[in-house]
JSON list of N, CA and C in Angstrom, two decimals:
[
{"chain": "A", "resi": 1, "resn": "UNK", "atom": "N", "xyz": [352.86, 212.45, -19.48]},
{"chain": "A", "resi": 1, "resn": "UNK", "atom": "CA", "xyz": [351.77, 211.75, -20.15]},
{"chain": "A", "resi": 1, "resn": "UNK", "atom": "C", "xyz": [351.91, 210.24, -19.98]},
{"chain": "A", "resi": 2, "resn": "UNK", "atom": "N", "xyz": [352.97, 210.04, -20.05]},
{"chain": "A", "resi": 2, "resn": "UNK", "atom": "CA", "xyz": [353.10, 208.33, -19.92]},
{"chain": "A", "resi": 2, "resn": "UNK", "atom": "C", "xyz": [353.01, 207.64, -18.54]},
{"chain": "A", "resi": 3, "resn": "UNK", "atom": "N", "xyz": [353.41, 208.48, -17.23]},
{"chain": "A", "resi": 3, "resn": "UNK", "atom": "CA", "xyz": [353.14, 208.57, -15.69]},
{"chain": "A", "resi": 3, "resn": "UNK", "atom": "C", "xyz": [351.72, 208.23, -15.95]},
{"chain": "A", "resi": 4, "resn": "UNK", "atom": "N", "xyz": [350.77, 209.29, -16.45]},
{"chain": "A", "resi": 4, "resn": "UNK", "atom": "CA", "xyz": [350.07, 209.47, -15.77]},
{"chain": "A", "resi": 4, "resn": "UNK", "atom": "C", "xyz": [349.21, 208.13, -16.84]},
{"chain": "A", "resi": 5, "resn": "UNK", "atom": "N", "xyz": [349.42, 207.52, -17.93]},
{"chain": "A", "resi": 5, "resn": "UNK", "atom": "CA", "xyz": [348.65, 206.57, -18.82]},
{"chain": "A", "resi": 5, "resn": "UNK", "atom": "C", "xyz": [348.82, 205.24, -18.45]},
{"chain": "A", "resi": 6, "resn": "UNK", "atom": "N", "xyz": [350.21, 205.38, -17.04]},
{"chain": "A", "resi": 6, "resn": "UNK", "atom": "CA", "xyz": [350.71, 204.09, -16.64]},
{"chain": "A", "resi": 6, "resn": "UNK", "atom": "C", "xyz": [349.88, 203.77, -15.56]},
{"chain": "A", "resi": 7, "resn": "UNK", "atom": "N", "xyz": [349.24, 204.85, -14.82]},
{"chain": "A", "resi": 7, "resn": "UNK", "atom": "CA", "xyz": [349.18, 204.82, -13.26]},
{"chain": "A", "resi": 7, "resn": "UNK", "atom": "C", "xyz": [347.41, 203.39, -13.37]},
{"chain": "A", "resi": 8, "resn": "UNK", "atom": "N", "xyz": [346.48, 203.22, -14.25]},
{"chain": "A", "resi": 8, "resn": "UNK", "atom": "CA", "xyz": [345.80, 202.47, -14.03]},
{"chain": "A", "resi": 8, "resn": "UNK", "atom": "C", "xyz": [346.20, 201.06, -14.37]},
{"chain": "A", "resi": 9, "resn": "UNK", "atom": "N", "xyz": [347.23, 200.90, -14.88]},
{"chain": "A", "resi": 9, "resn": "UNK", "atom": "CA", "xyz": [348.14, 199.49, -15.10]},
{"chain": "A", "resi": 9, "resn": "UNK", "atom": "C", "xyz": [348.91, 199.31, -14.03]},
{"chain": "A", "resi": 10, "resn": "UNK", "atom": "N", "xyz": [349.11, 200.05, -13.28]},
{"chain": "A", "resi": 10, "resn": "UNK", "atom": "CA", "xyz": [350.18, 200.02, -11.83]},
{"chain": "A", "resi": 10, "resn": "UNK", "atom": "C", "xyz": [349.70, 199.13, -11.08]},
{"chain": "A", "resi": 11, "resn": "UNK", "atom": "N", "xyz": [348.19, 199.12, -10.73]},
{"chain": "A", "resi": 11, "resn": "UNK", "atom": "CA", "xyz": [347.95, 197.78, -9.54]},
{"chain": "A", "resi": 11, "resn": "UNK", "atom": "C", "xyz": [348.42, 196.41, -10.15]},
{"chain": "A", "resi": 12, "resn": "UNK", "atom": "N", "xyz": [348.15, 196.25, -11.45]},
{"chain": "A", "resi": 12, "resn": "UNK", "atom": "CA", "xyz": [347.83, 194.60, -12.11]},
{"chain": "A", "resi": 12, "resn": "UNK", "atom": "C", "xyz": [349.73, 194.46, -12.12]},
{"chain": "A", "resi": 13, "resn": "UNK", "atom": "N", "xyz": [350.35, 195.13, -12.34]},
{"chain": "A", "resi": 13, "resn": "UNK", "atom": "CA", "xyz": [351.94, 194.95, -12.44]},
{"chain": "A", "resi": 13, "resn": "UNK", "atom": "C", "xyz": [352.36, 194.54, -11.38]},
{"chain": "A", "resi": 14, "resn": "UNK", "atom": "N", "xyz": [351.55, 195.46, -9.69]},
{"chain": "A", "resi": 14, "resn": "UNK", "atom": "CA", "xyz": [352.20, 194.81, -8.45]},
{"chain": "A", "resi": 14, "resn": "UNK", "atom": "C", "xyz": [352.58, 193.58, -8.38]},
{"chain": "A", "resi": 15, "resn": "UNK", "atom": "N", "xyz": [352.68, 192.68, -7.39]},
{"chain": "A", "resi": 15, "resn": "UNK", "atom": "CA", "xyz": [352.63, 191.47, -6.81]},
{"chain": "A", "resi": 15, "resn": "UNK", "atom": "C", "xyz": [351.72, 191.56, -5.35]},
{"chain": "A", "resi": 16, "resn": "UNK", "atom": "N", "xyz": [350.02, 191.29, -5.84]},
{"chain": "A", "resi": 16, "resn": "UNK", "atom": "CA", "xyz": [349.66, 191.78, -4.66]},
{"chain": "A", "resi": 16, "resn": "UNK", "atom": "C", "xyz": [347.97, 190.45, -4.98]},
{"chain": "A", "resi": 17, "resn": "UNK", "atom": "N", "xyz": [348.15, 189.92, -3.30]},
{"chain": "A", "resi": 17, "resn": "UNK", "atom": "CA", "xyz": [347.27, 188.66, -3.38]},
{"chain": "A", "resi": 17, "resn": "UNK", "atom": "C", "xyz": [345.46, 189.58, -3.52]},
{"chain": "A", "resi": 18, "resn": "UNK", "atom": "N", "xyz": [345.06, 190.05, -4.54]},
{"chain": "A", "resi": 18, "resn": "UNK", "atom": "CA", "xyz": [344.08, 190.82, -5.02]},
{"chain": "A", "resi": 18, "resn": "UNK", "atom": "C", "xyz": [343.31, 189.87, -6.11]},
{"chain": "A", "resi": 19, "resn": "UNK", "atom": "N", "xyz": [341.50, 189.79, -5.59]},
{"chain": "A", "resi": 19, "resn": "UNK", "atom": "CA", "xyz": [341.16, 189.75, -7.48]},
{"chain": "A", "resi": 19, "resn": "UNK", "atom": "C", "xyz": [341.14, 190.61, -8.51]},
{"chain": "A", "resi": 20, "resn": "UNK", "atom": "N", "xyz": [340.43, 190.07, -9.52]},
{"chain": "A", "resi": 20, "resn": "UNK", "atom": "CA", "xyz": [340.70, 190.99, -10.58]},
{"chain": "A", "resi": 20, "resn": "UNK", "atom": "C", "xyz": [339.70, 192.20, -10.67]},
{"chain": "A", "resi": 21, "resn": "UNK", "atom": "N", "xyz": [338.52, 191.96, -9.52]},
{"chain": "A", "resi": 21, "resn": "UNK", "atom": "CA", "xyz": [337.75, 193.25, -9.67]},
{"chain": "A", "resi": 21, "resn": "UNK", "atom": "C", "xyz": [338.01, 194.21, -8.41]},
{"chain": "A", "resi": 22, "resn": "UNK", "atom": "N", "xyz": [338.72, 193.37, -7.22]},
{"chain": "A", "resi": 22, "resn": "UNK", "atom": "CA", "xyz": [339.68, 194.62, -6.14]},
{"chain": "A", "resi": 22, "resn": "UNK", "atom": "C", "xyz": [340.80, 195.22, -6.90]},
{"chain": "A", "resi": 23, "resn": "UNK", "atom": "N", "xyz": [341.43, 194.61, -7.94]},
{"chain": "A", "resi": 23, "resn": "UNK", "atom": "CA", "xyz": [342.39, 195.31, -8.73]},
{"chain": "A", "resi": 23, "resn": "UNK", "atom": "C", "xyz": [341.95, 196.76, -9.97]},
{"chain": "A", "resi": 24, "resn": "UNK", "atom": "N", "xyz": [340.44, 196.33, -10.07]},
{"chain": "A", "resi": 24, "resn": "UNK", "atom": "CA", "xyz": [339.71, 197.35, -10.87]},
{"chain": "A", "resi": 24, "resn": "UNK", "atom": "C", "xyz": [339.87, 198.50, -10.29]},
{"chain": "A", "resi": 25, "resn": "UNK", "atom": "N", "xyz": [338.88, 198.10, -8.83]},
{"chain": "A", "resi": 25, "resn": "UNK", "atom": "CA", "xyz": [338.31, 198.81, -8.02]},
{"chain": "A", "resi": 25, "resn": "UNK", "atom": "C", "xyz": [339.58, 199.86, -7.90]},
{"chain": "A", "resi": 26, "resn": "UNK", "atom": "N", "xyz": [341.08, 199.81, -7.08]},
{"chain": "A", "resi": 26, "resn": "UNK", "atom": "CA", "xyz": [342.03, 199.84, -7.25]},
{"chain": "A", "resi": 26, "resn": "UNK", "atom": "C", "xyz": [342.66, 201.17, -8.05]},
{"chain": "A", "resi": 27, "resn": "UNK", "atom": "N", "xyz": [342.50, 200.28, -9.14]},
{"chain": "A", "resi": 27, "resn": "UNK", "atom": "CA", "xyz": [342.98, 201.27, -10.75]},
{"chain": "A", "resi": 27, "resn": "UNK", "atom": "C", "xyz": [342.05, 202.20, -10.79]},
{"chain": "A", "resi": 28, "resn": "UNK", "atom": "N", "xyz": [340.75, 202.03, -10.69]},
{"chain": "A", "resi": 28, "resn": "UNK", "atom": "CA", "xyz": [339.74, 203.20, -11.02]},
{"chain": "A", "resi": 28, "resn": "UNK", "atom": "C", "xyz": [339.95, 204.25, -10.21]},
{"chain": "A", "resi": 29, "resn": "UNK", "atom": "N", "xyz": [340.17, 204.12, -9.19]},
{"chain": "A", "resi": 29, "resn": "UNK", "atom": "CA", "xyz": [340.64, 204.91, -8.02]},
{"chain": "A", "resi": 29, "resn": "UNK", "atom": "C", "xyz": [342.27, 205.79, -7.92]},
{"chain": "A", "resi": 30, "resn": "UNK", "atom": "N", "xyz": [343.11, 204.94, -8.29]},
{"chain": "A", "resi": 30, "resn": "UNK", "atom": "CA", "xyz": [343.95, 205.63, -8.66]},
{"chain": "A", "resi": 30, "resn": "UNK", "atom": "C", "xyz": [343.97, 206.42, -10.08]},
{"chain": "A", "resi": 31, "resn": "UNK", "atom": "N", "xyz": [343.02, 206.35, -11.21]},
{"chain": "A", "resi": 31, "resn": "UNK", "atom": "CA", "xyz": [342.97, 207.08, -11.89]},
{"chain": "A", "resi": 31, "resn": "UNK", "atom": "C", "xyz": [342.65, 208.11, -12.03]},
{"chain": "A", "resi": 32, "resn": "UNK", "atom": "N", "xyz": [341.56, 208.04, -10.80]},
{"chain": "A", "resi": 32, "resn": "UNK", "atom": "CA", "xyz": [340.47, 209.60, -10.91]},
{"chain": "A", "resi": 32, "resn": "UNK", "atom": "C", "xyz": [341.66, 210.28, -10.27]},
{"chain": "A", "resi": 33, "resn": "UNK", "atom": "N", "xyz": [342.38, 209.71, -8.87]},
{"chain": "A", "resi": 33, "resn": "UNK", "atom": "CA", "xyz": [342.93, 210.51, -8.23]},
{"chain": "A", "resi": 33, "resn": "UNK", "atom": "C", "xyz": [344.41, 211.57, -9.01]},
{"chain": "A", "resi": 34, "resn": "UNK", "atom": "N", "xyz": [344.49, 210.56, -10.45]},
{"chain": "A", "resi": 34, "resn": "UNK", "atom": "CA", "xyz": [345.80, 211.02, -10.91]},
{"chain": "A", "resi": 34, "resn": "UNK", "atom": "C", "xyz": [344.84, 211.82, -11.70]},
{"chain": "A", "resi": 35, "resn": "UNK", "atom": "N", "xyz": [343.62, 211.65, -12.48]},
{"chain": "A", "resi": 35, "resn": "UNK", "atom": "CA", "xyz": [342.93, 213.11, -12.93]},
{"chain": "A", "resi": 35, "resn": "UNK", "atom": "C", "xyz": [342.54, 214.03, -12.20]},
{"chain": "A", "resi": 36, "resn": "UNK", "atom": "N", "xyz": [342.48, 213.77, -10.62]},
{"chain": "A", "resi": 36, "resn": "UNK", "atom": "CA", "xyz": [342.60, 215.33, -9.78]},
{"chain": "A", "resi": 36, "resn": "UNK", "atom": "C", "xyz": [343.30, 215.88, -9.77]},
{"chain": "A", "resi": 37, "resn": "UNK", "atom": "N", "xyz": [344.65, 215.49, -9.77]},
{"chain": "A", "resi": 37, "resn": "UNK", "atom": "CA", "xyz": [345.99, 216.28, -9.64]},
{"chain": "A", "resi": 37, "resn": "UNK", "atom": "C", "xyz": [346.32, 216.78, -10.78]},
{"chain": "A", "resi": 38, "resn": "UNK", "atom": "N", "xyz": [345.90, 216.05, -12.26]},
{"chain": "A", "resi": 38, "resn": "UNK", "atom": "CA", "xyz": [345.77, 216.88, -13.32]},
{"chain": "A", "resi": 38, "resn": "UNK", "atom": "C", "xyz": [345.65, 217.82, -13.27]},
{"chain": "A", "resi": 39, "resn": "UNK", "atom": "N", "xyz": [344.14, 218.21, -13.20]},
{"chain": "A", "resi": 39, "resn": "UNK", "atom": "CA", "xyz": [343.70, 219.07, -13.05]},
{"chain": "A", "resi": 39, "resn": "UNK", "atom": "C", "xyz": [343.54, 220.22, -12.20]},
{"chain": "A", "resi": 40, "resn": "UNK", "atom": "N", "xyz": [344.32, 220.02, -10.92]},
{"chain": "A", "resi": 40, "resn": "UNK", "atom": "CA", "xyz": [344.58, 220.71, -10.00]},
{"chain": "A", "resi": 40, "resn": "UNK", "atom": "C", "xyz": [345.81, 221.59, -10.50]},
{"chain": "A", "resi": 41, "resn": "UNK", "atom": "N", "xyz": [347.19, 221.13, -11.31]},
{"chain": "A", "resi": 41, "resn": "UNK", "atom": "CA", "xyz": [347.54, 221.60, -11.90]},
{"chain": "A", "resi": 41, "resn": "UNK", "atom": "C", "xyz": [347.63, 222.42, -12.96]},
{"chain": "A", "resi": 42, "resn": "UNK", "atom": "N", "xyz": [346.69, 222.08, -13.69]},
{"chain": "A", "resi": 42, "resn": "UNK", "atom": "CA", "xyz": [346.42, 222.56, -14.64]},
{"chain": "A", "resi": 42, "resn": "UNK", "atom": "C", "xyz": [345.68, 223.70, -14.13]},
{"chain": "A", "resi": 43, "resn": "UNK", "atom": "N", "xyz": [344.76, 223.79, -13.19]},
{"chain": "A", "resi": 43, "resn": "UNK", "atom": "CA", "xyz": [344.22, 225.33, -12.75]},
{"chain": "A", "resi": 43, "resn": "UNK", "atom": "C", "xyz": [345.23, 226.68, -12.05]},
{"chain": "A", "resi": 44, "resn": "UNK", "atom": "N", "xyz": [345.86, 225.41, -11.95]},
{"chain": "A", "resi": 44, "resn": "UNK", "atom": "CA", "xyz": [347.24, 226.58, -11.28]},
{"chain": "A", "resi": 44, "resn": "UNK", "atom": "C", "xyz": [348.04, 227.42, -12.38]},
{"chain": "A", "resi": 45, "resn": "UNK", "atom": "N", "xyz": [348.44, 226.33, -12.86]},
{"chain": "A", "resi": 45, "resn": "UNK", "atom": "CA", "xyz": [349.35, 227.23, -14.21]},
{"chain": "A", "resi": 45, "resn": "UNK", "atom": "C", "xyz": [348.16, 228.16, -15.21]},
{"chain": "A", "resi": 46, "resn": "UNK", "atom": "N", "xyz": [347.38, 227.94, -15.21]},
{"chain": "A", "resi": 46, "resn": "UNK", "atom": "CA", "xyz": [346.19, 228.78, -15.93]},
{"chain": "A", "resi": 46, "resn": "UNK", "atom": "C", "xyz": [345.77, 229.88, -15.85]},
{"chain": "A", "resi": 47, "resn": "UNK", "atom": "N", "xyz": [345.68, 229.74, -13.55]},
{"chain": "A", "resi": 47, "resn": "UNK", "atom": "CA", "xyz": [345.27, 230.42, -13.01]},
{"chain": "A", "resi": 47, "resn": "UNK", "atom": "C", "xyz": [343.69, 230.16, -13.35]},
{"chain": "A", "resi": 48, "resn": "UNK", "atom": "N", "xyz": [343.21, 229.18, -13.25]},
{"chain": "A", "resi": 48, "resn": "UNK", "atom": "CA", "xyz": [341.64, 229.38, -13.17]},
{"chain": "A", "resi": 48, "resn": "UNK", "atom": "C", "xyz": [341.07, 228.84, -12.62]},
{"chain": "A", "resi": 49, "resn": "UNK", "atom": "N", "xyz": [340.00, 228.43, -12.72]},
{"chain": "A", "resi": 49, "resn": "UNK", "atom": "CA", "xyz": [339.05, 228.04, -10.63]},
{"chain": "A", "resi": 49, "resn": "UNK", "atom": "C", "xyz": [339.71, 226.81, -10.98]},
{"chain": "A", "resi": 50, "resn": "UNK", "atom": "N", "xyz": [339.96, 226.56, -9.60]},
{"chain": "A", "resi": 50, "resn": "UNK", "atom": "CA", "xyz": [340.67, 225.01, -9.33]},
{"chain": "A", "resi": 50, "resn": "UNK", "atom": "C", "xyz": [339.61, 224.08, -9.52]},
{"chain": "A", "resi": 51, "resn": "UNK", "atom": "N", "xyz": [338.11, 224.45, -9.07]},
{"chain": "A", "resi": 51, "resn": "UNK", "atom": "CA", "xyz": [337.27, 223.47, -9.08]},
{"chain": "A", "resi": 51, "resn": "UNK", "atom": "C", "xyz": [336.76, 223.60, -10.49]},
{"chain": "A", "resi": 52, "resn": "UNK", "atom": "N", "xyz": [336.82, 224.11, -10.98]},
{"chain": "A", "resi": 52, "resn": "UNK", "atom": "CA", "xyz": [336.37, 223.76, -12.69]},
{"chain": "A", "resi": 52, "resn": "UNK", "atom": "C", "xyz": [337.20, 222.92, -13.33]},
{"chain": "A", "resi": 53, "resn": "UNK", "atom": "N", "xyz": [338.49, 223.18, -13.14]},
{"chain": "A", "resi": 53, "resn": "UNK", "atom": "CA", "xyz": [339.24, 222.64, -13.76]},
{"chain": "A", "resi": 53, "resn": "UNK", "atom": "C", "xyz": [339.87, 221.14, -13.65]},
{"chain": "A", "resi": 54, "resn": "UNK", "atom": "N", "xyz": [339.34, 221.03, -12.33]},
{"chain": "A", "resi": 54, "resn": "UNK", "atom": "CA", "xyz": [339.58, 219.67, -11.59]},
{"chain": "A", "resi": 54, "resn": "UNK", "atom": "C", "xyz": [338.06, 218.90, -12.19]},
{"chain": "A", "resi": 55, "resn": "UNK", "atom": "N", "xyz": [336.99, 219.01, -12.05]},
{"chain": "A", "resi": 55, "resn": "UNK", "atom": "CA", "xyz": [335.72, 218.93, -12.62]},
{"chain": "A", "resi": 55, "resn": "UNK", "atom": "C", "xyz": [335.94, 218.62, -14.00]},
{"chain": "A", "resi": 56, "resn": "UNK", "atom": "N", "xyz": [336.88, 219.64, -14.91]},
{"chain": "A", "resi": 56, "resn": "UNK", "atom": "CA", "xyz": [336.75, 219.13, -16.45]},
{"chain": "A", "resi": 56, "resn": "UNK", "atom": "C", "xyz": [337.81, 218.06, -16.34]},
{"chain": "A", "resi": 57, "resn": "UNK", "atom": "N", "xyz": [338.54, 218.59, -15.79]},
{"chain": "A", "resi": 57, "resn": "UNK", "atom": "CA", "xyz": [339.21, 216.96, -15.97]},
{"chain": "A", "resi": 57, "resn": "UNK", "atom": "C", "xyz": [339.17, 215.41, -15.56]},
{"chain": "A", "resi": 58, "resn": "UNK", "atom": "N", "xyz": [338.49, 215.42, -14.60]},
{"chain": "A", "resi": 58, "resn": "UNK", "atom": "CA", "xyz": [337.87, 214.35, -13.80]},
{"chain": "A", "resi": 58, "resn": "UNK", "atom": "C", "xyz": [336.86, 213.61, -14.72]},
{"chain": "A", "resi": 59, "resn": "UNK", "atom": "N", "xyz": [335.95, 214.72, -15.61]},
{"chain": "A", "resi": 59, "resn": "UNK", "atom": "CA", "xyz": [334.61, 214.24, -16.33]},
{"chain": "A", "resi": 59, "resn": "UNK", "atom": "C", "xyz": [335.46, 214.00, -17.72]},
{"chain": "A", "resi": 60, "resn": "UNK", "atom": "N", "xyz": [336.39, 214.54, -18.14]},
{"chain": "A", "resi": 60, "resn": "UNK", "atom": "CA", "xyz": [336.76, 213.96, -19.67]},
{"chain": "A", "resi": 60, "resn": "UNK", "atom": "C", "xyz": [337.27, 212.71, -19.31]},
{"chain": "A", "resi": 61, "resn": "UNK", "atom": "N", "xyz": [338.39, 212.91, -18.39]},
{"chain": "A", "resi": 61, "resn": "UNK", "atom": "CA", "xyz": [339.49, 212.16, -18.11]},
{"chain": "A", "resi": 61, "resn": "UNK", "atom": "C", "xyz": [338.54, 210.35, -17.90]},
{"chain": "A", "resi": 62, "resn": "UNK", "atom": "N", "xyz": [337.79, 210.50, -16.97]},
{"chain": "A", "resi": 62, "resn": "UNK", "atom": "CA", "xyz": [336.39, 209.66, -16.74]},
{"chain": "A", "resi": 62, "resn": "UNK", "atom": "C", "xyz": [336.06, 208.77, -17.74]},
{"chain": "A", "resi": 63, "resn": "UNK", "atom": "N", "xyz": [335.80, 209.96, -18.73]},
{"chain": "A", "resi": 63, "resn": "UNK", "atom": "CA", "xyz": [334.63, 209.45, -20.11]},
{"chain": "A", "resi": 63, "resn": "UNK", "atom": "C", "xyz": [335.58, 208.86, -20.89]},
{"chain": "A", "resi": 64, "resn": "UNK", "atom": "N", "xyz": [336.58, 209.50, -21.32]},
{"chain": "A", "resi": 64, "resn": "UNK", "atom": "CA", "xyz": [338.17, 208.69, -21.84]},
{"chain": "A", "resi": 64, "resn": "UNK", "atom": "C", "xyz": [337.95, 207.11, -21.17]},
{"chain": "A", "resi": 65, "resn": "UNK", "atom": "N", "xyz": [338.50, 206.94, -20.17]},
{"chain": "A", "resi": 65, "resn": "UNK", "atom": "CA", "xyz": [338.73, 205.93, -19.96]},
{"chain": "A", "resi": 65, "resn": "UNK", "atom": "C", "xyz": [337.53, 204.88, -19.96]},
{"chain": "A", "resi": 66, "resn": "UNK", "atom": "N", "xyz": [336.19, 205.23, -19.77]},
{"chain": "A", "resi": 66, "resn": "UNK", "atom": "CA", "xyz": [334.76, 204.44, -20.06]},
{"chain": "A", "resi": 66, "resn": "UNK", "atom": "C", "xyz": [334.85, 204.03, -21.78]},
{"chain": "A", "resi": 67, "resn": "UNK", "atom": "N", "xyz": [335.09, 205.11, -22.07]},
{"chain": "A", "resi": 67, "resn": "UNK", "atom": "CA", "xyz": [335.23, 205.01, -23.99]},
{"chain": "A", "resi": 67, "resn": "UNK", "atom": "C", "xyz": [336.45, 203.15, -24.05]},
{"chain": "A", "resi": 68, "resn": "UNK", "atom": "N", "xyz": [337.80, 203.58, -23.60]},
{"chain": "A", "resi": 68, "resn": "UNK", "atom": "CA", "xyz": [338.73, 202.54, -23.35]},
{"chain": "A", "resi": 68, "resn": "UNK", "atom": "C", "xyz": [338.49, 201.27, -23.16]},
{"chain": "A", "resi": 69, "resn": "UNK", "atom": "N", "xyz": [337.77, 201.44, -22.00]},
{"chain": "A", "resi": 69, "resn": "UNK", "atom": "CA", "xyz": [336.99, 200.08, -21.17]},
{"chain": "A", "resi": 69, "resn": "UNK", "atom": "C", "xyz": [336.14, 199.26, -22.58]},
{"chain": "A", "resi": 70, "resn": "UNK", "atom": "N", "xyz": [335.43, 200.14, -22.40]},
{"chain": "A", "resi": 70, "resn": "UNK", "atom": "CA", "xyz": [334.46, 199.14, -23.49]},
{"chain": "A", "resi": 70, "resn": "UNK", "atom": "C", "xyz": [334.60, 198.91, -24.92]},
{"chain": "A", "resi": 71, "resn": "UNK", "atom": "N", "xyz": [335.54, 199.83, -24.99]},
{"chain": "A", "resi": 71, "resn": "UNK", "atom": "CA", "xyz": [335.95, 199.35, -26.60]},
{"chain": "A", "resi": 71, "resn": "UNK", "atom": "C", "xyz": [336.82, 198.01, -26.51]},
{"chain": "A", "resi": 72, "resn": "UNK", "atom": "N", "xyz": [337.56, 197.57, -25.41]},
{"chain": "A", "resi": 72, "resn": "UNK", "atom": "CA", "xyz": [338.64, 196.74, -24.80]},
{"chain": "A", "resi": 72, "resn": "UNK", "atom": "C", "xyz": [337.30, 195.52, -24.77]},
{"chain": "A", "resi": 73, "resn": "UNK", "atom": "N", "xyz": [336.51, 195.89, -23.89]},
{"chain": "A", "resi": 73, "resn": "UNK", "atom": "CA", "xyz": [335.20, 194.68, -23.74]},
{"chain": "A", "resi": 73, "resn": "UNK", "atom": "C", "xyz": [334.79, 194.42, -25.10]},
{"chain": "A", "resi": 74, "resn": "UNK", "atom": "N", "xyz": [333.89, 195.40, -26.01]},
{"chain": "A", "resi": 74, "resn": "UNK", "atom": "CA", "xyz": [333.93, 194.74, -27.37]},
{"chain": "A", "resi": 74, "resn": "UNK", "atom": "C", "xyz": [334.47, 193.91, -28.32]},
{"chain": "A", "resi": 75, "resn": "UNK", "atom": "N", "xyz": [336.09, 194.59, -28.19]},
{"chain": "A", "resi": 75, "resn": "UNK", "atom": "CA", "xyz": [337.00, 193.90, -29.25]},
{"chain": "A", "resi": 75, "resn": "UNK", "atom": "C", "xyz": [337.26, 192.24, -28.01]},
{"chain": "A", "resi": 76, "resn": "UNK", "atom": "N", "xyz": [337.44, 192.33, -27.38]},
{"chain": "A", "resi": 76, "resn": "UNK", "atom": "CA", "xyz": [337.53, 190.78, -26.41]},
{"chain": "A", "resi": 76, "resn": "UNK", "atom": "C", "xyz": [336.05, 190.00, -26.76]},
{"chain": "A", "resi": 77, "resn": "UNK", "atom": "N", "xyz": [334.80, 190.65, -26.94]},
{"chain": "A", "resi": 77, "resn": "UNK", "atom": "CA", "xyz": [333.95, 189.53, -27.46]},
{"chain": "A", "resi": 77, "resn": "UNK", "atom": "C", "xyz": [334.09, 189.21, -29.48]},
{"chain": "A", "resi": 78, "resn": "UNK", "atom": "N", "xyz": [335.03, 189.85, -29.88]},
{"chain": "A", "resi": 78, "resn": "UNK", "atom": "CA", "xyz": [335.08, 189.30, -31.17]},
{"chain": "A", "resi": 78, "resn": "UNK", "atom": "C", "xyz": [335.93, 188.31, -31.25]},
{"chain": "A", "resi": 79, "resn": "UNK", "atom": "N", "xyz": [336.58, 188.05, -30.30]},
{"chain": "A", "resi": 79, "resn": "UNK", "atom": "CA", "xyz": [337.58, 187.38, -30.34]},
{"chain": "A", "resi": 79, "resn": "UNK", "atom": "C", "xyz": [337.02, 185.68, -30.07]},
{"chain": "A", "resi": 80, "resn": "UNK", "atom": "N", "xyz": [335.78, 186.03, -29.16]},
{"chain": "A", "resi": 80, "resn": "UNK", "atom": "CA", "xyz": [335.16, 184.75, -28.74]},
{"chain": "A", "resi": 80, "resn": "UNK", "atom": "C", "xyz": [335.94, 184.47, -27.24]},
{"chain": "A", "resi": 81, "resn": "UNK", "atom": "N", "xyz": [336.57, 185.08, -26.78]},
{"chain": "A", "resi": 81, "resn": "UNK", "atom": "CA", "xyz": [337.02, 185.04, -25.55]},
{"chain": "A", "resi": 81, "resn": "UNK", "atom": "C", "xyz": [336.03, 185.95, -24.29]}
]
């Protein structure tokens, strides 16, 4: 759980001459990809369609982190920053 909650903080930790929205771009990408393998797993040990299960997790996993994002954007405009 913590692998996988680290993996969209992993680009911004590098040391890598990137802006901050190739570093998005980046993270977003490595996230979905660490919610495929989620879920790819998770159909295995289940035993149930790989593509459903990769699908539910991709779309929660997704919506999770959209929920994150903008609650992060909200609380940063109360701040006045």
């Amino acid at each position: 759980f913590v692998l996988a909650g680290f993996v969209p903080l992993l680009p911004f930790c590098l040391p890598m001459d990137l802006t901050a929205r190739q570093l998005f771009g980046i993270s977003a990408i490595a996230t979905a990809v660490t919610f495929v393998l989620i879920g790819l797993a998770k159909g295995l040990v289940v035993r149930r369609s790989l593509a459903m299960s990769i699908a539910e997790k991709l779309l929660v996993g997704s919506g999770a982190a959209a929920v994150a994002y903008l609650l992060g954007h909200w609380l940063q405009t109360l701040d006045g920053s």
